[in-house]
mmCIF file of C-alpha atoms in Angstrom:
data_model
loop_
_atom_site.group_PDB
_atom_site.id
_atom_site.type_symbol
_atom_site.label_atom_id
_atom_site.label_comp_id
_atom_site.label_asym_id
_atom_site.label_seq_id
_atom_site.Cartn_x
_atom_site.Cartn_y
_atom_site.Cartn_z
ATOM 1 C CA UNK A 1 -173.154 64.150 -35.767
ATOM 2 C CA UNK A 2 -173.101 60.411 -36.366
ATOM 3 C CA UNK A 3 -169.952 58.383 -35.718
ATOM 4 C CA UNK A 4 -168.313 57.507 -39.074
ATOM 5 C CA UNK A 5 -166.799 54.328 -37.580
ATOM 6 C CA UNK A 6 -169.467 52.758 -35.368
ATOM 7 C CA UNK A 7 -168.535 49.901 -33.056
ATOM 8 C CA UNK A 8 -169.872 46.503 -34.063
ATOM 9 C CA UNK A 9 -172.678 44.939 -32.087
ATOM 10 C CA UNK A 10 -172.234 41.639 -30.343
ATOM 11 C CA UNK A 11 -169.130 39.900 -29.113
ATOM 12 C CA UNK A 12 -165.825 41.627 -29.743
ATOM 13 C CA UNK A 13 -162.721 39.768 -30.825
ATOM 14 C CA UNK A 14 -160.973 39.763 -27.455
ATOM 15 C CA UNK A 15 -159.219 36.685 -26.135
ATOM 16 C CA UNK A 16 -157.379 35.802 -22.978
ATOM 17 C CA UNK A 17 -155.261 32.744 -22.248
ATOM 18 C CA UNK A 18 -155.835 31.464 -18.745
ATOM 19 C CA UNK A 19 -153.596 28.859 -17.170
ATOM 20 C CA UNK A 20 -155.406 26.884 -14.502
ATOM 21 C CA UNK A 21 -153.572 25.205 -11.620
ATOM 22 C CA UNK A 22 -155.716 22.735 -9.693
ATOM 23 C CA UNK A 23 -155.227 23.700 -6.083
ATOM 24 C CA UNK A 24 -157.855 23.888 -3.349
ATOM 25 C CA UNK A 25 -157.246 27.207 -1.608
ATOM 26 C CA UNK A 26 -159.801 26.722 1.169
ATOM 27 C CA UNK A 27 -160.023 29.726 3.486
ATOM 28 C CA UNK A 28 -156.553 30.984 2.549
ATOM 29 C CA UNK A 29 -157.847 32.921 -0.479
ATOM 30 C CA UNK A 30 -155.532 35.902 0.107
ATOM 31 C CA UNK A 31 -152.507 33.618 0.127
ATOM 32 C CA UNK A 32 -152.888 33.085 -3.636
ATOM 33 C CA UNK A 33 -153.539 36.619 -4.935
ATOM 34 C CA UNK A 34 -150.617 38.266 -6.751
ATOM 35 C CA UNK A 35 -150.049 40.809 -9.518
ATOM 36 C CA UNK A 36 -146.900 42.086 -11.148
ATOM 37 C CA UNK A 37 -145.798 45.627 -10.405
ATOM 38 C CA UNK A 38 -143.617 46.850 -13.260
ATOM 39 C CA UNK A 39 -140.894 49.475 -13.234
ATOM 40 C CA UNK A 40 -140.508 50.780 -16.784
ATOM 41 C CA UNK A 41 -138.450 53.206 -18.788
ATOM 42 C CA UNK A 42 -139.276 55.000 -22.026
ATOM 43 C CA UNK A 43 -142.575 56.162 -23.447
ATOM 44 C CA UNK A 44 -145.294 54.736 -25.674
ATOM 45 C CA UNK A 45 -144.007 52.067 -28.095
ATOM 46 C CA UNK A 46 -140.433 52.259 -26.780
ATOM 47 C CA UNK A 47 -141.497 51.524 -23.172
ATOM 48 C CA UNK A 48 -139.542 48.608 -21.723
ATOM 49 C CA UNK A 49 -139.674 46.742 -18.422
ATOM 50 C CA UNK A 50 -136.708 47.333 -16.133
ATOM 51 C CA UNK A 51 -137.773 45.594 -12.921
ATOM 52 C CA UNK A 52 -140.575 43.286 -11.811
ATOM 53 C CA UNK A 53 -142.053 42.988 -8.315
ATOM 54 C CA UNK A 54 -145.098 41.071 -7.121
ATOM 55 C CA UNK A 55 -147.902 42.703 -5.132
ATOM 56 C CA UNK A 56 -149.874 40.495 -2.800
ATOM 57 C CA UNK A 57 -150.454 39.886 0.874
ATOM 58 C CA UNK A 58 -149.818 36.147 0.982
ATOM 59 C CA UNK A 59 -146.916 33.746 0.876
ATOM 60 C CA UNK A 60 -147.237 33.265 -2.903
ATOM 61 C CA UNK A 61 -146.256 36.880 -3.580
ATOM 62 C CA UNK A 62 -143.228 36.587 -1.307
ATOM 63 C CA UNK A 63 -142.150 33.342 -3.043
ATOM 64 C CA UNK A 64 -142.520 34.978 -6.458
ATOM 65 C CA UNK A 65 -140.525 38.016 -5.305
ATOM 66 C CA UNK A 66 -137.745 35.727 -4.046
ATOM 67 C CA UNK A 67 -137.409 34.016 -7.459
ATOM 68 C CA UNK A 68 -135.023 36.453 -9.162
ATOM 69 C CA UNK A 69 -134.605 34.244 -12.251
ATOM 70 C CA UNK A 70 -138.373 34.321 -12.845
ATOM 71 C CA UNK A 71 -138.481 38.092 -12.440
ATOM 72 C CA UNK A 72 -135.591 38.473 -14.914
ATOM 73 C CA UNK A 73 -137.503 36.300 -17.409
ATOM 74 C CA UNK A 74 -140.595 38.495 -17.013
ATOM 75 C CA UNK A 75 -138.539 41.707 -17.376
ATOM 76 C CA UNK A 76 -137.493 40.593 -20.883
ATOM 77 C CA UNK A 77 -141.149 40.582 -22.031
ATOM 78 C CA UNK A 78 -143.200 43.493 -23.347
ATOM 79 C CA UNK A 79 -145.178 45.614 -20.881
ATOM 80 C CA UNK A 80 -148.418 43.899 -21.918
ATOM 81 C CA UNK A 81 -147.011 40.382 -21.537
ATOM 82 C CA UNK A 82 -145.239 41.231 -18.276
ATOM 83 C CA UNK A 83 -148.527 42.230 -16.640
ATOM 84 C CA UNK A 84 -149.563 38.976 -14.978
ATOM 85 C CA UNK A 85 -152.423 38.310 -12.562
ATOM 86 C CA UNK A 86 -152.734 35.298 -10.220
ATOM 87 C CA UNK A 87 -156.235 34.802 -8.824
ATOM 88 C CA UNK A 88 -157.781 31.893 -6.909
ATOM 89 C CA UNK A 89 -161.161 30.437 -7.844
ATOM 90 C CA UNK A 90 -163.195 27.868 -5.903
ATOM 91 C CA UNK A 91 -161.144 24.795 -6.885
ATOM 92 C CA UNK A 92 -158.135 26.190 -8.740
ATOM 93 C CA UNK A 93 -155.776 29.132 -9.152
ATOM 94 C CA UNK A 94 -155.838 31.078 -12.417
ATOM 95 C CA UNK A 95 -152.799 32.696 -14.053
ATOM 96 C CA UNK A 96 -153.692 35.225 -16.741
ATOM 97 C CA UNK A 97 -152.462 38.220 -18.681
ATOM 98 C CA UNK A 98 -154.287 41.045 -20.423
ATOM 99 C CA UNK A 99 -156.917 40.690 -23.154
ATOM 100 C CA UNK A 100 -155.791 40.593 -26.828
ATOM 101 C CA UNK A 101 -157.503 40.826 -30.170
ATOM 102 C CA UNK A 102 -157.423 37.919 -32.601
ATOM 103 C CA UNK A 103 -154.306 39.211 -34.377
ATOM 104 C CA UNK A 104 -152.106 39.781 -31.309
ATOM 105 C CA UNK A 105 -153.363 36.749 -29.351
ATOM 106 C CA UNK A 106 -150.794 34.045 -28.733
ATOM 107 C CA UNK A 107 -148.477 32.478 -26.191
ATOM 108 C CA UNK A 108 -144.761 32.302 -26.858
ATOM 109 C CA UNK A 109 -142.450 29.604 -25.526
ATOM 110 C CA UNK A 110 -140.963 32.123 -23.071
ATOM 111 C CA UNK A 111 -144.399 33.085 -21.726
ATOM 112 C CA UNK A 112 -145.320 29.423 -21.295
ATOM 113 C CA UNK A 113 -142.106 28.854 -19.303
ATOM 114 C CA UNK A 114 -142.949 31.868 -17.110
ATOM 115 C CA UNK A 115 -146.489 30.609 -16.431
ATOM 116 C CA UNK A 116 -145.191 27.090 -15.783
ATOM 117 C CA UNK A 117 -142.717 28.403 -13.227
ATOM 118 C CA UNK A 118 -145.460 30.443 -11.502
ATOM 119 C CA UNK A 119 -147.615 27.290 -11.425
ATOM 120 C CA UNK A 120 -144.774 25.460 -9.658
ATOM 121 C CA UNK A 121 -144.724 28.147 -6.963
ATOM 122 C CA UNK A 122 -148.516 27.884 -6.597
ATOM 123 C CA UNK A 123 -148.251 24.127 -6.068
ATOM 124 C CA UNK A 124 -145.557 24.607 -3.401
ATOM 125 C CA UNK A 125 -147.605 27.058 -1.284
#
């Protein structure tokens, strides 16, 4: 049986905002890897974030865990927006969230403040 709703060919409408912090990581690559670990309550659309922790083996993750005001700001976001990845590249450190389609894509003022605060911690490591 043929699929009545076939997927389109070519590029899909998926976007991702990436915030780049210019920072040479050198050999300390693991120092700059971090990801949020969310504690949630509820199910499906009513799922909310209760607590935010940062997973990572370096000093950046410990600095982010120590910033309780930042973690409270992230806990007020949706589950999708509260999922944040910090990854080093060759000459910079990237802060990103999940992929969105063209309708849901956007950065709120609160998200920008969160990413800006994370960037400040990256610069201080």
